[in-house]
Coordinates of C-alpha atoms in Angstrom, one line a residue:
M851 CA 0.0 0.1 0.1
I852 CA 1.5 2.9 -1.2
R853 CA 0.6 6.2 1.8
V854 CA 0.1 9.5 0.7
F855 CA -0.2 12.2 3.0
I856 CA -1.8 15.4 1.2
G857 CA -1.4 18.6 3.0
Y858 CA -5.1 20.2 2.9
S859 CA -5.4 24.2 3.1
R860 CA -8.6 25.7 4.8
A861 CA -8.2 28.7 2.8
A862 CA -8.5 25.8 -0.6
P863 CA -9.8 22.7 -0.1
V864 CA -10.2 22.3 -3.5
A865 CA -6.9 22.0 -4.6
S866 CA -6.0 19.0 -2.2
S867 CA -9.6 17.5 -3.5
V868 CA -7.7 18.2 -7.5
A869 CA -3.9 16.8 -6.0
A870 CA -6.0 13.4 -4.9
L871 CA -8.0 13.2 -7.9
S872 CA -4.6 13.4 -10.3
I873 CA -3.2 10.7 -8.1
N874 CA -5.9 8.2 -7.9
R875 CA -6.4 8.2 -11.8
R876 CA -2.5 7.6 -13.1
A877 CA -2.1 5.5 -9.4
S878 CA -1.0 1.2 -10.8
Q879 CA -1.1 -0.1 -7.1
P880 CA -3.4 0.3 -4.1
V881 CA -2.6 4.5 -2.4
A882 CA -3.9 5.2 0.7
I883 CA -4.5 9.2 0.8
T884 CA -4.9 11.3 4.4
H885 CA -5.7 14.9 4.2
L886 CA -3.6 16.6 7.0
A887 CA -6.8 18.4 8.2
L888 CA -5.5 20.4 11.1
N889 CA -9.2 19.8 12.6
Q890 CA -8.6 16.1 13.0
L891 CA -5.0 16.8 14.2
Q892 CA -6.7 18.1 18.1
G893 CA -4.0 17.2 20.7
I894 CA -1.1 16.5 18.0
Y895 CA -0.9 19.0 16.9
T896 CA -0.8 22.3 18.7
R897 CA 1.6 25.2 18.0
P898 CA -0.4 28.9 17.4
R899 CA 0.1 29.8 13.7
H900 CA 3.4 31.5 13.0
E901 CA 2.9 35.5 11.2
L902 CA 4.9 34.3 8.2
Q903 CA 3.4 30.7 7.9
S904 CA 1.6 31.1 4.3
T905 CA -0.4 27.2 4.7
D906 CA -2.0 25.1 7.4
F907 CA 0.5 22.8 7.4
S908 CA 4.2 24.6 6.8
F909 CA 4.1 22.0 9.7
S910 CA 2.1 19.3 10.8
R911 CA 3.1 18.1 7.7
F912 CA 6.2 16.7 9.5
L913 CA 4.0 14.6 12.0
T914 CA 3.8 11.8 8.8
P915 CA 6.4 10.0 10.8
Y916 CA 4.3 9.6 13.8
L917 CA 1.2 9.4 12.1
C918 CA 2.5 6.4 10.1
G919 CA 4.3 5.1 14.0
F920 CA 7.6 5.9 12.4
E921 CA 7.1 2.4 10.3
G922 CA 7.5 1.5 6.7
W923 CA 7.6 4.6 3.7
A924 CA 5.2 7.3 3.5
I925 CA 5.0 10.7 0.6
F926 CA 4.0 13.5 1.7
M927 CA 3.3 16.3 -1.0
D928 CA 1.7 19.8 -0.4
D929 CA -1.4 20.4 -1.6
D930 CA -1.2 23.0 -4.4
M931 CA 0.1 20.2 -7.0
L932 CA -1.1 18.0 -9.9
V933 CA 0.4 14.4 -10.1
V934 CA 0.3 13.5 -13.9
D935 CA 2.6 10.8 -13.5
D936 CA 1.9 7.1 -12.0
I937 CA 3.0 7.8 -8.0
A938 CA 3.9 3.7 -7.7
K939 CA 7.0 5.0 -10.0
L940 CA 8.1 7.8 -7.1
W941 CA 7.4 5.0 -4.2
A942 CA 9.8 3.0 -6.0
L943 CA 12.6 5.4 -5.6
R944 CA 12.4 4.2 -2.1
D945 CA 16.2 4.1 -0.8
D946 CA 16.5 2.4 2.7
R947 CA 20.1 4.4 3.2
F948 CA 18.1 7.4 3.6
A949 CA 16.1 9.3 6.3
V950 CA 14.1 11.5 3.4
Q951 CA 14.1 11.8 0.5
V952 CA 13.4 15.2 -1.7
V953 CA 13.8 16.9 -4.9
K954 CA 17.0 19.5 -4.2
H955 CA 15.7 22.2 -5.6
N956 CA 18.3 26.0 -5.7
H957 CA 15.0 27.7 -5.3
V958 CA 15.7 31.9 -4.4
P959 CA 12.0 33.3 -5.3
K960 CA 12.2 36.6 -6.9
E961 CA 9.2 38.0 -5.6
D962 CA 8.3 39.2 -2.3
V963 CA 4.4 38.3 -2.5
K964 CA 3.0 34.9 -3.0
F965 CA -0.1 33.3 -3.2
L966 CA -3.4 35.1 -0.7
G967 CA -1.3 38.7 -0.2
K968 CA 1.2 35.7 1.9
T969 CA 4.7 36.7 2.2
Q970 CA 7.5 35.2 0.3
T971 CA 9.8 33.7 2.3
R972 CA 13.8 32.7 1.4
Y973 CA 15.5 30.4 2.7
E974 CA 17.9 27.6 2.5
K975 CA 17.1 24.3 1.1
K976 CA 13.8 26.2 0.2
N977 CA 10.9 24.0 -1.4
W978 CA 12.4 20.5 0.2
S979 CA 10.2 20.1 1.6
S980 CA 7.2 20.3 -0.9
V981 CA 7.3 16.5 -1.8
M982 CA 8.9 14.3 0.9
L983 CA 9.6 10.3 0.9
F984 CA 10.0 9.5 4.2
N985 CA 11.2 6.5 5.3
C986 CA 9.7 6.6 8.7
A987 CA 11.5 4.1 11.2
K988 CA 14.7 6.5 10.8
C989 CA 12.5 10.1 11.4
T990 CA 12.0 9.4 15.2
A991 CA 13.0 12.7 16.1
L992 CA 9.7 14.0 14.6
T993 CA 7.8 13.5 17.3
P994 CA 4.6 16.0 18.6
D995 CA 6.7 17.8 20.4
Y996 CA 9.6 19.2 18.5
V997 CA 7.2 19.6 16.0
N998 CA 5.1 21.9 17.4
S999 CA 8.6 23.2 19.2
A1000 CA 11.2 23.5 16.8
S1001 CA 11.7 26.5 14.6
G1002 CA 11.0 26.9 10.9
L1003 CA 14.3 26.6 9.7
E1004 CA 14.8 23.8 11.6
L1005 CA 12.2 21.6 10.2
H1006 CA 12.5 22.4 6.9
Q1007 CA 15.8 22.4 6.4
F1008 CA 16.0 19.2 8.3
K1009 CA 18.3 20.2 11.7
W1010 CA 16.3 17.1 13.1
L1011 CA 18.7 14.2 11.3
G1012 CA 22.0 15.6 12.5
N1013 CA 23.3 14.9 9.0
D1014 CA 22.9 15.8 5.5
D1015 CA 24.0 13.1 4.0
L1016 CA 20.8 11.6 5.1
I1017 CA 18.8 13.4 2.8
G1018 CA 18.4 11.0 -0.6
E1019 CA 17.9 12.9 -3.1
I1020 CA 14.9 12.3 -6.0
P1021 CA 14.3 13.9 -9.7
H1022 CA 13.4 16.7 -10.7
R1023 CA 10.2 15.6 -13.0
W1024 CA 8.4 15.1 -9.1
N1025 CA 8.7 18.3 -8.3
H1026 CA 8.7 21.1 -11.0
L1027 CA 8.7 24.5 -9.4
A1028 CA 5.6 26.3 -11.9
D1029 CA 6.3 29.8 -13.1
Y1030 CA 9.9 29.1 -12.4
D1031 CA 11.4 25.9 -13.6
P1032 CA 11.5 26.1 -17.7
Y1033 CA 8.3 24.7 -19.1
E1034 CA 8.9 21.4 -19.4
K1035 CA 6.0 18.4 -21.2
D1036 CA 6.9 15.5 -19.8
V1037 CA 7.0 16.0 -16.1
S1038 CA 5.7 13.8 -12.8
I1039 CA 4.5 16.9 -10.3
I1040 CA 3.5 20.2 -11.4
H1041 CA 3.8 22.3 -8.3
Y1042 CA 1.8 25.8 -8.5
T1043 CA 3.9 26.8 -5.8
I1044 CA 3.4 30.4 -6.2
G1045 CA 0.0 30.3 -6.2
G1046 CA -2.5 28.0 -8.3
P1047 CA -5.1 28.1 -10.7
Y1048 CA -8.0 28.3 -8.6
Y1049 CA -6.9 31.3 -7.4
D1050 CA -8.5 34.1 -10.2
D1051 CA -4.9 36.8 -9.7
F1052 CA -3.1 32.9 -11.1
R1053 CA -5.2 31.8 -13.5
N1054 CA -3.2 31.8 -16.1
C1055 CA 0.1 30.4 -14.4
S1056 CA 2.2 28.0 -16.4
Y1057 CA 0.1 24.2 -16.5
S1058 CA -3.3 26.6 -15.8
A1059 CA -5.2 24.3 -18.6
E1060 CA -4.4 20.6 -17.0
W1061 CA -5.1 21.1 -13.6
L1062 CA -8.0 23.2 -14.6
A1063 CA -9.3 20.0 -17.0
E1064 CA -7.8 17.9 -14.3
R1065 CA -10.7 19.7 -11.5
E1066 CA -13.5 19.2 -14.7
M1067 CA -13.0 15.1 -13.8
L1068 CA -13.5 16.4 -10.7
N1069 CA -17.1 16.9 -10.8
H1070 CA -17.8 14.8 -13.9
C1071 CA -20.5 12.3 -12.9
D1072 CA -22.3 9.7 -15.4
Q1073 CA -25.8 10.1 -15.8
N1074 CA -28.6 7.8 -16.7
T1075 CA -28.8 8.4 -20.8
A1076 CA -30.8 5.3 -21.4
K1077 CA -34.5 6.6 -22.5
K1078 CA -37.3 6.3 -20.6
P1079 CA -40.8 4.6 -22.5
V1080 CA -43.3 7.0 -23.8
K1081 CA -46.8 7.1 -22.4
T1082 CA -48.4 7.3 -24.3
A1083 CA -53.0 7.7 -23.8
V1084 CA -55.2 5.1 -23.5

């Protein structure tokens, strides 16, 4: 079973729903998807919202190994993503030498503001934590106490590992940054990191047509088109 945790934002729940659909429509193996909704983490995730926090799951993502009982593997991904490949291919990249595997972006944002007027922050290893393959047994430092108290940089820069050699690398195609990276047709996960087409301000972003088409599939439902017999007057 492929375990996938998707960030859930109360400001844009459609994002995580479309992300989940994009996984399910293309997966060749059974997938168990968990949306990291804060209302389901009461008593586990207790830290107050930080003024620089842009999403509900900025820090709660690091509870993924704990929620898996520190056993096996799990994938975490942001909600502002579209999976256009078989998630089993990402799952097949698991490497027991590492505690976590990520796309090692060299990402320095140029803008100061992103979606919903949120402040854009710049730090080393920016966006590495937006898609993570967790080897949960090697992530035991990520207890609720630690996740609730550690600084954002300690978490997102993987200070909790104590050794960057435990961070493995996965191909860039599994976290392609729309409108940062050069446009490529052959990618596996599209990441609308500045803002996705569910926001009016980003309706014309790169890969918007792909996301909007997936949302249409979310609303799809086959209808009974069989013609009913026509009653005739006696």
